[in-house]
Every structure is written in structure tokens, then in C-alpha cells.
Amino acid sequence: MIKLFSSTDTLFSSNGDKVIIPLRAKIHKEDNGSFYLDLDADLSYVNDLTANRIIVANTPQGEQAFRITNVEQTRKKISLKAYHVFYDTKNYLIQDSYVVNQDCNYALDHLNSATDNESPFTTISDITTLNSYRCVRKSLYEAIQTIIERWGGHLVRNNFTIGIRANIGQDNGVTVRYAKNLKDISSEENWNGVVTKLMPVGKDGLLLDELYLYSDTQYKIPYTKVVKFEQQIDQENYKDEDGNLIESKYKEALI
């Protein structure tokens, strides 16, 4: 069942304002990536399927809420793409907030409570790794992407609950076999993140003495990238008795 709700609804246990019978509806979801609904409907819904309203659709993870964005209309049908309400995080700004040596659950809760307008989301994580992150003038969405990069884990989007889990999925004892319960299969190679030669650039343009780090795996063509880091290290810990910065020790700590 596909249900239509208003733009401000956050509870979806009812049938909403209207039940939609689409011509086509397809969910697209990637681990730590895109999560959206493609939908086509006839013109009778032209005044219902409007920007910012919420569509609730069945997914393998249960009913999930998707916010309508751009709507296209032809003489025969309406077509739209609705992104999971998780992407509302792009509309909440964090001015300046610092997480120091904390686990992932603390980092999520801390940054979710630091937005300019009160966040409608709740956050949770079971990752106990300790890390630090200073978030300056970033959206909540950007902050969550950085948390995933630094703490690791899998993004779990359940309506207005945002989780980062060490592991996702479970063994239900089902065997998937082609021509039995699998109709089709495809694969895609993605080399966008491949790096075989890396130049790390630290605070104030600091470079390693060796300049580059090399992957054990090399290809016939180079994959060279620059990654910038902003280390948050207190200079006070690297000053002598007269209060002068010991440059060599501070540089060593930054490296």
C-alpha cells in the first residue's frame, strides 16, 4: 500500500490523507548511499502528489517515508522521485560543534542536538570505536557522512530514526538461486573511490616527508588523489617553559 501524508507528518500508522494506486513504483536503495522512490501515477492525482508531501511505501525494511521533490507531468501521467525523509537532514545546519574522543552514538546524539532548528530525528549507534570530529558550518547530512567515514558502519534509515550500525541484515535461512527465486542479476564496477597513490595534506598545508603513500596494489594507470585533514591538536601541550612553541614536536604530533 502507498499512502500520502502532509509535509509535516512524522507518524505514519494511519492510512494518511489518501491511498495512492500507482502505475509504477520502484524503490532504489544503496548501502550508505541513495534511498528514493520512483513513482508514476495517472493524472487524477495531479492535485495530490505535490512537492514536499510525504509518500509512505512498503519496503523490505517495512513502511518508509519519502518526501516528494520534483514532479513531472505529461498528457498521460505524473512522474516523480521522492527521497527518503532522511535527506531532510540537508536542511539543518550545525554552526560549530566538537566531538572529542567519543563513541559513534555520542557523536550522532551530540551533532543531532546542535542544529540551528530543532532536529526531528532521533539517532542511535552500536559502534564503540572512539574518535573525534569538529563540525563547522556543515549540514546534519554532511556531518553524518563524516561520522560514517571516521567511525565506520552502515547507515540505517528508518523514517525519522537514523542509525549507524556495525552490521546490518540477518540470516533468515533462505537460499537465493537463479531461475528459482531470483529473476535477474546484474553487477556494476565502480572505480570512483580507487586510490593507489595518496598525498595526505594536514593542518596549515603540512605534508609528509615522503610526500606520498602508495597502495600495495598498483594498476597500469595511476590513481592519485589528495586528501586533506584538519587535525585538532592543542599547541599548549607542545610549548616550553617560556611558552614558546616547540615546532619540531608539534609537527611530529600533527603527522
Coordinates of N, CA and C in Angstrom, one line a residue:
M1 N 0.8 -1.2 0.0 CA 0.0 0.0 0.0 C 0.9 1.2 0.0
I2 N 0.5 2.2 -0.8 CA 1.2 3.5 -0.9 C 0.3 4.6 -0.3
K3 N 0.7 5.3 0.7 CA -0.1 6.3 1.4 C 0.5 7.7 1.3
L4 N -0.4 8.6 1.2 CA 0.0 10.0 1.1 C -0.3 10.8 2.4
F5 N 0.8 11.5 2.9 CA 0.6 12.3 4.1 C 1.0 13.8 3.8
S6 N 0.7 14.6 4.8 CA 1.1 16.0 4.6 C 2.6 16.2 4.8
S7 N 3.1 17.4 4.5 CA 4.5 17.7 4.6 C 5.1 17.7 6.0
T8 N 4.2 17.9 7.0 CA 4.7 18.0 8.4 C 4.4 16.7 9.2
D9 N 3.8 15.7 8.7 CA 3.5 14.5 9.4 C 4.8 13.8 9.7
T10 N 4.9 13.2 10.9 CA 6.0 12.3 11.3 C 5.6 11.0 11.8
L11 N 4.3 10.8 12.0 CA 3.8 9.5 12.4 C 2.9 8.9 11.2
F12 N 3.1 7.6 10.9 CA 2.6 7.1 9.7 C 1.8 5.8 9.9
S13 N 1.2 5.6 11.1 CA 0.4 4.4 11.4 C -0.9 4.4 10.8
S14 N -1.5 5.5 10.4 CA -2.8 5.6 9.7 C -2.7 5.4 8.2
N15 N -3.8 5.5 7.5 CA -3.8 5.5 6.0 C -3.5 6.8 5.4
G16 N -3.2 7.8 6.3 CA -2.9 9.2 5.8 C -4.0 9.9 5.1
D17 N -3.7 10.8 4.3 CA -4.8 11.6 3.6 C -5.4 10.9 2.5
K18 N -4.7 10.0 1.8 CA -5.2 9.3 0.7 C -4.3 8.1 0.4
V19 N -4.9 7.0 -0.1 CA -4.2 5.9 -0.6 C -4.0 6.0 -2.1
I20 N -2.7 5.9 -2.5 CA -2.4 6.1 -3.9 C -2.3 4.7 -4.6
I21 N -2.8 4.6 -5.8 CA -2.7 3.4 -6.6 C -1.8 3.8 -7.8
P22 N -0.6 3.5 -7.8 CA 0.3 4.0 -8.8 C 0.3 3.1 -10.1
L23 N 0.8 3.7 -11.2 CA 1.0 2.9 -12.4 C 2.3 2.2 -12.3
R24 N 3.3 2.8 -11.6 CA 4.6 2.1 -11.3 C 5.2 2.7 -10.1
A25 N 5.8 1.8 -9.3 CA 6.5 2.3 -8.1 C 7.7 1.4 -7.8
K26 N 8.9 2.0 -7.7 CA 10.1 1.3 -7.6 C 11.0 1.9 -6.5
I27 N 11.5 1.2 -5.5 CA 12.4 1.6 -4.5 C 13.8 1.4 -5.0
H28 N 14.7 2.4 -4.8 CA 16.1 2.3 -5.0 C 16.9 2.6 -3.7
K29 N 17.7 1.6 -3.3 CA 18.4 1.8 -2.0 C 19.8 1.2 -2.2
E30 N 20.8 2.0 -1.7 CA 22.2 1.5 -1.7 C 22.7 1.6 -0.2
D31 N 23.6 0.7 0.1 CA 24.2 0.8 1.5 C 25.0 2.0 1.6
N32 N 24.7 2.9 2.6 CA 25.3 4.1 2.8 C 25.2 5.1 1.6
G33 N 24.2 4.8 0.7 CA 24.1 5.6 -0.5 C 22.6 6.1 -0.7
S34 N 22.2 6.2 -1.9 CA 20.9 6.7 -2.3 C 19.8 5.8 -1.8
F35 N 18.7 6.5 -1.4 CA 17.5 5.8 -1.0 C 16.3 6.7 -1.4
Y36 N 15.6 6.2 -2.5 CA 14.5 7.0 -3.0 C 13.4 6.1 -3.7
L37 N 12.3 6.7 -4.0 CA 11.2 6.1 -4.6 C 10.9 6.7 -6.0
D38 N 10.9 5.9 -7.0 CA 10.4 6.4 -8.4 C 9.0 6.0 -8.5
L39 N 8.1 6.9 -8.9 CA 6.7 6.6 -8.9 C 6.0 7.3 -10.2
D40 N 5.2 6.6 -10.8 CA 4.3 7.1 -11.9 C 2.9 6.9 -11.5
A41 N 2.0 7.9 -11.7 CA 0.6 7.8 -11.4 C -0.2 8.5 -12.5
D42 N -1.5 8.2 -12.5 CA -2.3 8.8 -13.6 C -2.7 10.2 -13.1
L43 N -3.2 11.0 -14.0 CA -3.4 12.4 -13.8 C -4.5 12.7 -12.8
S44 N -5.2 11.8 -12.3 CA -6.2 12.0 -11.3 C -5.6 12.5 -10.0
Y45 N -4.3 12.2 -9.8 CA -3.6 12.6 -8.6 C -2.8 13.9 -8.7
V46 N -3.1 14.7 -9.8 CA -2.3 15.8 -10.0 C -2.3 16.9 -8.9
N47 N -3.4 17.0 -8.2 CA -3.5 17.9 -7.1 C -3.1 17.3 -5.7
D48 N -2.8 16.0 -5.7 CA -2.4 15.3 -4.5 C -0.9 15.2 -4.4
L49 N -0.3 14.7 -5.5 CA 1.2 14.4 -5.5 C 1.9 15.7 -5.8
T50 N 2.1 16.5 -4.8 CA 2.7 17.8 -4.9 C 4.0 17.9 -4.1
A51 N 4.9 18.8 -4.4 CA 6.2 18.9 -3.7 C 6.0 19.0 -2.2
N52 N 6.9 18.4 -1.5 CA 7.1 18.4 -0.1 C 6.2 17.4 0.7
R53 N 5.1 17.0 0.0 CA 4.3 16.0 0.7 C 5.0 14.7 0.9
I54 N 4.5 13.8 1.8 CA 5.2 12.6 2.1 C 4.5 11.4 1.6
I55 N 5.2 10.5 0.9 CA 4.6 9.2 0.5 C 5.2 8.1 1.4
V56 N 4.3 7.3 1.9 CA 4.8 6.1 2.7 C 4.5 4.9 1.9
A57 N 5.6 4.1 1.7 CA 5.6 2.9 0.8 C 6.2 1.7 1.5
N58 N 5.7 0.5 1.1 CA 6.3 -0.7 1.7 C 7.7 -0.9 1.1
T59 N 8.6 -1.3 1.9 CA 10.0 -1.7 1.5 C 10.3 -3.0 2.3
P60 N 11.5 -3.6 1.9 CA 11.9 -4.8 2.7 C 12.2 -4.5 4.2
Q61 N 12.4 -3.2 4.5 CA 12.6 -2.8 5.9 C 11.3 -2.2 6.5
G62 N 10.1 -2.6 5.9 CA 8.9 -2.1 6.4 C 8.5 -0.8 5.8
E63 N 7.4 -0.1 6.3 CA 6.9 1.1 5.7 C 7.9 2.2 5.9
Q64 N 8.3 2.9 4.8 CA 9.2 4.0 4.9 C 8.6 5.3 4.3
A65 N 9.0 6.4 4.8 CA 8.5 7.7 4.3 C 9.5 8.4 3.3
F66 N 8.9 8.9 2.3 CA 9.7 9.5 1.2 C 9.1 10.9 0.9
R67 N 9.9 11.9 0.8 CA 9.4 13.3 0.5 C 9.4 13.6 -1.0
I68 N 8.3 14.0 -1.5 CA 8.2 14.3 -2.9 C 9.0 15.6 -3.2
T69 N 9.8 15.5 -4.3 CA 10.6 16.6 -4.7 C 10.0 17.1 -6.1
N70 N 10.8 16.9 -7.1 CA 10.3 17.4 -8.4 C 9.2 16.5 -9.0
V71 N 8.2 17.1 -9.5 CA 7.1 16.3 -10.2 C 7.0 16.7 -11.6
E72 N 7.0 15.7 -12.5 CA 6.9 15.9 -13.9 C 5.5 15.5 -14.4
Q73 N 4.9 16.2 -15.3 CA 3.5 15.9 -15.8 C 3.5 15.9 -17.3
T74 N 3.0 14.8 -17.9 CA 2.8 14.8 -19.3 C 1.3 14.7 -19.5
R75 N 0.9 14.5 -20.8 CA -0.6 14.4 -21.1 C -1.2 13.2 -20.6
K76 N -0.3 12.2 -20.2 CA -0.9 10.9 -19.8 C -0.6 10.5 -18.3
K77 N 0.4 11.1 -17.7 CA 0.7 10.6 -16.3 C 1.6 11.7 -15.6
I78 N 1.7 11.4 -14.3 CA 2.6 12.1 -13.4 C 3.8 11.2 -13.0
S79 N 5.0 11.8 -13.1 CA 6.2 11.1 -12.7 C 6.9 11.9 -11.6
L80 N 7.4 11.2 -10.6 CA 8.1 11.9 -9.5 C 9.2 11.0 -8.9
K81 N 10.1 11.7 -8.3 CA 11.1 11.0 -7.5 C 11.0 11.5 -6.1
A82 N 10.8 10.6 -5.1 CA 10.7 11.0 -3.7 C 11.8 10.4 -2.9
Y83 N 12.6 11.3 -2.2 CA 13.7 10.8 -1.4 C 13.3 10.6 0.0
H84 N 14.0 9.5 0.6 CA 13.7 9.2 2.0 C 13.8 10.4 2.9
V85 N 12.9 10.5 3.9 CA 12.9 11.7 4.7 C 14.3 11.9 5.4
F86 N 15.1 10.9 5.5 CA 16.5 11.1 6.0 C 17.2 12.3 5.4
Y87 N 16.9 12.5 4.1 CA 17.5 13.6 3.4 C 17.1 15.0 3.8
D88 N 16.1 15.0 4.7 CA 15.7 16.3 5.3 C 16.9 16.8 6.1
T89 N 17.8 15.9 6.5 CA 19.0 16.4 7.3 C 19.8 17.4 6.6
K90 N 19.6 17.5 5.2 CA 20.4 18.6 4.5 C 19.9 20.0 4.8
N91 N 18.7 20.1 5.5 CA 18.1 21.4 5.8 C 18.4 21.9 7.2
Y92 N 19.2 21.1 7.9 CA 19.6 21.5 9.3 C 21.1 21.8 9.4
L93 N 21.4 23.0 9.9 CA 22.8 23.5 9.8 C 23.4 23.4 11.3
I94 N 24.7 22.9 11.3 CA 25.4 22.9 12.5 C 26.5 24.0 12.4
Q95 N 26.4 25.0 13.2 CA 27.4 26.1 13.1 C 28.8 25.7 13.5
D96 N 28.9 25.2 14.7 CA 30.3 24.8 15.2 C 30.1 23.9 16.4
S97 N 30.4 22.7 16.3 CA 30.2 21.7 17.3 C 31.4 20.7 17.3
Y98 N 31.9 20.3 18.5 CA 33.1 19.5 18.6 C 32.8 18.2 19.4
V99 N 33.1 17.1 18.8 CA 33.1 15.8 19.5 C 34.5 15.3 19.7
V100 N 34.8 15.1 21.0 CA 36.2 14.8 21.4 C 36.3 13.4 22.0
N101 N 36.9 12.5 21.3 CA 37.2 11.1 21.8 C 36.0 10.5 22.4
Q102 N 35.0 10.3 21.5 CA 33.7 9.7 21.9 C 33.3 8.6 21.0
D103 N 32.3 7.8 21.4 CA 31.9 6.7 20.5 C 30.9 7.3 19.5
C104 N 30.4 6.4 18.6 CA 29.6 6.9 17.5 C 28.2 7.3 18.0
N105 N 27.7 6.6 19.0 CA 26.3 7.0 19.5 C 26.4 8.4 20.1
Y106 N 27.4 8.7 20.8 CA 27.5 10.1 21.4 C 27.7 11.1 20.3
A107 N 28.5 10.8 19.3 CA 28.7 11.7 18.2 C 27.4 12.1 17.5
L108 N 26.7 11.0 17.2 CA 25.4 11.3 16.5 C 24.4 12.1 17.3
D109 N 24.3 11.7 18.6 CA 23.4 12.5 19.5 C 23.8 13.9 19.7
H110 N 25.1 14.1 19.8 CA 25.7 15.4 20.1 C 25.4 16.4 18.9
L111 N 25.7 15.9 17.7 CA 25.6 16.7 16.5 C 24.1 16.9 16.1
N112 N 23.3 15.9 16.4 CA 21.8 16.0 16.1 C 21.2 17.0 17.0
S113 N 21.8 17.3 18.1 CA 21.2 18.3 19.1 C 21.8 19.6 18.9
A114 N 22.7 19.8 17.9 CA 23.4 21.0 17.7 C 23.0 21.8 16.5
T115 N 21.8 21.4 15.9 CA 21.4 22.0 14.6 C 20.7 23.4 14.9
D116 N 20.7 24.2 13.9 CA 20.1 25.6 14.1 C 18.6 25.5 14.4
N117 N 17.9 24.7 13.7 CA 16.5 24.5 14.1 C 16.4 23.1 14.7
E118 N 15.5 22.9 15.6 CA 15.4 21.6 16.3 C 15.2 20.5 15.4
S119 N 16.1 19.5 15.5 CA 16.0 18.3 14.6 C 14.8 17.4 14.9
P120 N 14.1 16.9 13.9 CA 13.0 16.0 14.1 C 13.5 14.5 14.2
F121 N 14.8 14.3 14.1 CA 15.3 13.0 14.1 C 15.8 12.5 15.5
T122 N 15.8 11.2 15.6 CA 16.4 10.5 16.7 C 17.6 9.7 16.2
T123 N 18.6 9.5 17.0 CA 19.8 8.8 16.4 C 20.3 7.7 17.4
I124 N 20.9 6.7 16.8 CA 21.4 5.6 17.6 C 22.5 4.9 16.9
S125 N 23.5 4.3 17.6 CA 24.6 3.6 17.1 C 25.1 2.6 18.1
D126 N 25.6 1.4 17.6 CA 26.2 0.4 18.5 C 27.7 0.3 18.2
I127 N 28.3 1.3 17.6 CA 29.7 1.3 17.3 C 30.5 2.0 18.5
T128 N 31.4 1.3 19.1 CA 32.0 1.7 20.3 C 33.4 2.3 20.1
T129 N 33.8 2.4 18.8 CA 35.1 3.0 18.5 C 35.1 4.5 18.9
L130 N 36.2 4.9 19.5 CA 36.4 6.3 19.9 C 37.0 7.1 18.8
N131 N 36.5 8.3 18.6 CA 37.1 9.2 17.6 C 36.7 10.6 17.9
S132 N 37.2 11.6 17.1 CA 36.9 13.0 17.3 C 36.5 13.6 16.0
Y133 N 35.7 14.7 16.1 CA 35.3 15.4 14.9 C 34.8 16.8 15.3
R134 N 35.4 17.8 14.6 CA 34.9 19.2 14.8 C 34.1 19.5 13.5
C135 N 32.8 19.8 13.7 CA 31.9 20.1 12.6 C 31.6 21.6 12.6
V136 N 32.1 22.3 11.5 CA 31.9 23.7 11.4 C 31.2 24.1 10.1
R137 N 30.0 24.7 10.3 CA 29.2 25.2 9.2 C 28.9 24.1 8.2
K138 N 28.4 23.0 8.7 CA 28.0 21.8 7.8 C 26.6 21.5 8.1
S139 N 25.9 20.9 7.1 CA 24.6 20.4 7.4 C 24.6 19.1 8.2
L140 N 23.5 18.8 8.8 CA 23.5 17.5 9.6 C 23.8 16.3 8.6
Y141 N 23.3 16.4 7.4 CA 23.6 15.4 6.4 C 25.1 15.2 6.2
E142 N 25.8 16.3 6.0 CA 27.3 16.3 5.8 C 28.0 15.7 7.1
A143 N 27.5 16.1 8.2 CA 28.1 15.6 9.5 C 27.9 14.1 9.6
I144 N 26.8 13.6 9.2 CA 26.6 12.1 9.3 C 27.5 11.4 8.3
Q145 N 27.7 12.0 7.1 CA 28.6 11.3 6.2 C 30.0 11.3 6.8
T146 N 30.4 12.3 7.4 CA 31.8 12.3 8.0 C 31.9 11.3 9.2
I147 N 30.8 11.2 10.0 CA 30.8 10.2 11.1 C 31.0 8.8 10.5
I148 N 30.3 8.5 9.4 CA 30.4 7.2 8.8 C 31.9 7.0 8.3
E149 N 32.5 8.0 7.8 CA 33.9 7.9 7.3 C 34.8 7.6 8.4
R150 N 34.6 8.3 9.6 CA 35.6 8.2 10.7 C 35.3 7.1 11.6
W151 N 34.0 6.8 11.9 CA 33.7 5.7 12.9 C 33.4 4.4 12.1
G152 N 33.1 4.5 10.8 CA 32.7 3.3 10.1 C 31.3 2.9 10.3
G153 N 30.8 1.8 9.7 CA 29.5 1.3 9.9 C 28.6 1.5 8.8
H154 N 27.3 1.1 9.0 CA 26.3 1.1 7.9 C 25.1 2.0 8.4
L155 N 24.7 2.9 7.5 CA 23.6 3.8 7.7 C 22.3 3.1 7.6
V156 N 21.5 3.2 8.7 CA 20.2 2.6 8.8 C 19.2 3.7 8.9
R157 N 18.3 3.8 7.9 CA 17.3 4.9 7.8 C 15.9 4.3 8.0
N158 N 15.3 4.6 9.1 CA 14.0 4.1 9.5 C 13.1 5.3 9.8
N159 N 12.5 5.8 8.7 CA 11.7 7.0 8.9 C 12.5 8.1 9.6
F160 N 12.1 8.6 10.7 CA 12.9 9.7 11.3 C 13.9 9.2 12.4
T161 N 14.2 8.0 12.3 CA 15.3 7.4 13.2 C 16.5 7.1 12.3
I162 N 17.6 7.7 12.7 CA 18.9 7.5 12.0 C 19.8 6.6 12.8
G163 N 20.2 5.5 12.3 CA 21.2 4.6 13.0 C 22.4 4.4 12.2
I164 N 23.5 4.2 12.9 CA 24.8 3.7 12.2 C 25.1 2.5 13.0
R165 N 25.1 1.3 12.3 CA 25.3 0.0 12.9 C 26.6 -0.6 12.4
A166 N 27.2 -1.4 13.3 CA 28.4 -2.1 12.9 C 28.1 -3.2 11.8
N167 N 26.9 -3.8 11.9 CA 26.5 -4.8 11.0 C 25.0 -4.6 10.7
I168 N 24.6 -5.0 9.5 CA 23.2 -5.0 9.1 C 22.8 -6.3 8.5
G169 N 21.5 -6.5 8.5 CA 21.0 -7.8 7.8 C 21.0 -8.9 8.8
Q170 N 20.4 -10.0 8.5 CA 20.4 -11.2 9.3 C 20.2 -12.4 8.4
D171 N 20.5 -13.6 8.9 CA 20.4 -14.9 8.2 C 19.0 -15.4 8.5
N172 N 18.1 -15.4 7.5 CA 16.8 -16.0 7.6 C 16.7 -17.4 7.1
G173 N 17.8 -18.0 6.7 CA 17.8 -19.4 6.3 C 17.3 -19.6 4.9
V174 N 17.2 -18.5 4.1 CA 16.7 -18.5 2.7 C 17.8 -18.6 1.7
T175 N 17.8 -19.6 0.8 CA 18.8 -19.7 -0.2 C 18.3 -19.0 -1.5
V176 N 19.0 -18.1 -2.1 CA 18.6 -17.5 -3.3 C 19.3 -18.2 -4.5
R177 N 18.5 -18.6 -5.5 CA 19.0 -19.4 -6.6 C 18.4 -18.8 -7.9
Y178 N 19.3 -18.7 -8.9 CA 18.8 -18.2 -10.2 C 17.8 -19.2 -10.8
A179 N 16.8 -18.6 -11.4 CA 15.7 -19.4 -12.0 C 14.8 -20.1 -11.0
K180 N 15.0 -19.8 -9.7 CA 14.1 -20.4 -8.7 C 13.4 -19.2 -8.0
N181 N 14.1 -18.4 -7.2 CA 13.5 -17.2 -6.6 C 14.3 -15.9 -6.9
L182 N 15.2 -16.0 -7.9 CA 15.9 -14.9 -8.4 C 15.6 -14.8 -9.9
K183 N 15.0 -13.7 -10.3 CA 14.6 -13.5 -11.7 C 15.8 -13.0 -12.6
D184 N 16.6 -12.1 -12.0 CA 17.6 -11.5 -12.8 C 18.7 -11.0 -11.8
I185 N 19.9 -10.9 -12.4 CA 21.0 -10.4 -11.6 C 21.9 -9.5 -12.5
S186 N 22.5 -8.5 -11.9 CA 23.4 -7.6 -12.7 C 24.5 -7.2 -11.7
S187 N 25.6 -6.8 -12.3 CA 26.8 -6.3 -11.4 C 27.3 -5.0 -12.1
E188 N 27.9 -4.2 -11.3 CA 28.5 -2.9 -11.8 C 29.8 -2.7 -11.0
E189 N 30.8 -2.4 -11.8 CA 32.1 -2.0 -11.2 C 32.1 -0.5 -11.0
N190 N 32.5 0.0 -9.8 CA 32.6 1.4 -9.5 C 34.1 1.7 -9.0
W191 N 34.8 2.4 -9.8 CA 36.2 2.8 -9.5 C 36.3 4.2 -9.0
N192 N 35.2 4.8 -8.7 CA 35.3 6.2 -8.3 C 36.2 6.5 -7.0
G193 N 36.2 5.5 -6.1 CA 37.0 5.7 -4.9 C 38.4 5.1 -4.9
V194 N 38.8 4.6 -6.0 CA 40.1 3.9 -6.1 C 41.3 4.9 -6.0
V195 N 42.2 4.6 -5.1 CA 43.4 5.4 -4.9 C 44.6 4.5 -4.8
T196 N 45.6 4.6 -5.6 CA 46.8 3.9 -5.5 C 48.0 4.7 -5.0
K197 N 47.8 6.1 -5.1 CA 48.9 7.0 -4.7 C 48.2 8.2 -4.0
L198 N 48.5 8.3 -2.8 CA 47.8 9.3 -1.9 C 48.7 10.4 -1.4
M199 N 48.3 11.6 -1.5 CA 49.0 12.7 -0.9 C 48.2 13.3 0.3
P200 N 48.5 12.9 1.5 CA 47.8 13.5 2.7 C 48.3 14.9 2.9
V201 N 47.4 15.8 3.1 CA 47.7 17.2 3.4 C 47.0 17.6 4.8
G202 N 47.9 17.9 5.7 CA 47.4 18.2 7.1 C 47.1 19.7 7.3
K203 N 47.0 20.0 8.6 CA 46.7 21.4 9.1 C 47.8 22.3 8.5
D204 N 47.4 23.5 8.1 CA 48.2 24.5 7.5 C 49.1 24.0 6.4
G205 N 48.6 23.1 5.6 CA 49.3 22.6 4.4 C 50.4 21.6 4.8
L206 N 50.5 21.0 5.9 CA 51.5 20.1 6.3 C 51.6 18.9 5.4
L207 N 52.8 18.5 5.0 CA 52.9 17.3 4.1 C 53.8 16.3 4.8
L208 N 53.7 15.1 4.5 CA 54.6 14.0 5.0 C 56.0 14.2 4.3
D209 N 57.0 13.8 5.0 CA 58.4 13.9 4.5 C 58.5 13.1 3.2
E210 N 57.8 11.9 3.1 CA 57.8 11.1 1.9 C 56.8 11.6 0.9
L211 N 56.0 12.6 1.2 CA 55.0 13.2 0.3 C 53.8 12.3 0.0
Y212 N 54.1 11.1 -0.5 CA 53.0 10.2 -1.0 C 53.0 8.9 -0.2
L213 N 51.8 8.3 -0.1 CA 51.6 7.0 0.4 C 51.2 6.1 -0.8
Y214 N 51.7 4.9 -0.9 CA 51.4 4.0 -2.1 C 50.6 2.8 -1.6
S215 N 49.7 2.4 -2.4 CA 48.9 1.2 -2.2 C 49.8 0.0 -2.6
D216 N 49.6 -1.2 -1.9 CA 50.3 -2.4 -2.3 C 49.8 -2.8 -3.7
T217 N 48.6 -2.5 -4.1 CA 48.1 -2.8 -5.4 C 48.3 -1.6 -6.3
Q218 N 48.9 -1.9 -7.5 CA 49.1 -0.8 -8.5 C 48.5 -1.3 -9.8
Y219 N 48.0 -0.4 -10.6 CA 47.5 -0.7 -11.9 C 48.4 -0.1 -13.0
K220 N 48.0 -0.3 -14.3 CA 48.8 0.2 -15.4 C 48.7 1.7 -15.5
I221 N 47.6 2.3 -15.0 CA 47.5 3.7 -15.0 C 47.4 4.2 -13.5
P222 N 47.9 5.4 -13.2 CA 47.9 5.8 -11.8 C 46.5 6.3 -11.3
Y223 N 46.2 6.2 -10.1 CA 45.1 6.7 -9.4 C 45.5 7.5 -8.2
T224 N 45.8 8.8 -8.5 CA 46.4 9.7 -7.5 C 45.4 10.7 -7.0
K225 N 45.3 10.8 -5.6 CA 44.3 11.7 -5.0 C 45.0 12.4 -3.9
V226 N 44.4 13.6 -3.5 CA 44.8 14.4 -2.4 C 43.7 14.3 -1.3
V227 N 44.0 14.0 -0.1 CA 43.1 14.0 1.0 C 43.5 15.0 2.1
K228 N 42.7 15.9 2.4 CA 43.0 16.9 3.4 C 42.5 16.6 4.8
F229 N 43.3 16.8 5.8 CA 43.0 16.6 7.2 C 43.1 17.9 8.0
E230 N 42.3 18.1 9.0 CA 42.4 19.2 9.9 C 42.5 18.7 11.3
Q231 N 43.7 18.3 11.7 CA 44.0 17.8 13.0 C 43.7 18.8 14.1
Q232 N 43.0 18.4 15.1 CA 42.7 19.3 16.2 C 43.6 18.9 17.4
I233 N 44.8 19.5 17.4 CA 45.8 19.2 18.4 C 46.2 20.5 19.1
D234 N 46.1 20.5 20.5 CA 46.3 21.7 21.3 C 47.8 22.1 21.3
Q235 N 48.1 23.3 20.8 CA 49.5 23.7 20.8 C 50.1 23.9 22.2
E236 N 49.2 24.1 23.2 CA 49.7 24.3 24.6 C 50.5 23.1 25.1
N237 N 50.2 21.9 24.5 CA 50.9 20.7 25.0 C 52.3 20.6 24.4
Y238 N 52.7 21.5 23.5 CA 54.0 21.4 22.9 C 54.7 22.7 23.0
K239 N 54.6 23.4 24.1 CA 55.4 24.6 24.4 C 56.4 24.4 25.5
D240 N 57.5 25.1 25.5 CA 58.5 25.0 26.5 C 58.1 25.8 27.7
E241 N 59.0 25.9 28.7 CA 58.7 26.6 30.0 C 58.4 28.1 29.8
D242 N 59.0 28.7 28.7 CA 58.8 30.1 28.4 C 57.6 30.4 27.6
G243 N 56.8 29.3 27.2 CA 55.6 29.5 26.4 C 55.8 29.5 24.9
N244 N 57.0 29.1 24.5 CA 57.3 29.1 23.1 C 57.0 27.8 22.5
L245 N 56.4 27.8 21.3 CA 56.0 26.5 20.7 C 57.3 25.8 20.2
I246 N 57.3 24.5 20.5 CA 58.4 23.6 20.1 C 58.0 23.1 18.7
E247 N 58.4 23.7 17.6 CA 57.9 23.4 16.3 C 58.0 21.9 15.9
S248 N 59.2 21.4 16.2 CA 59.5 20.0 15.8 C 58.6 19.0 16.4
K249 N 58.3 19.2 17.7 CA 57.5 18.2 18.4 C 56.0 18.4 18.0
Y250 N 55.6 19.7 17.8 CA 54.2 19.9 17.3 C 54.0 19.3 15.9
K251 N 55.0 19.5 15.0 CA 54.9 18.9 13.7 C 54.8 17.4 13.8
E252 N 55.6 16.8 14.6 CA 55.6 15.4 14.8 C 54.2 14.9 15.2
A253 N 53.6 15.6 16.2 CA 52.3 15.2 16.7 C 51.2 15.4 15.6
L254 N 51.4 16.4 14.7 CA 50.4 16.6 13.6 C 50.5 15.5 12.6
I255 N 51.8 15.1 12.3 CA 52.0 14.0 11.4 C 51.5 12.7 11.9

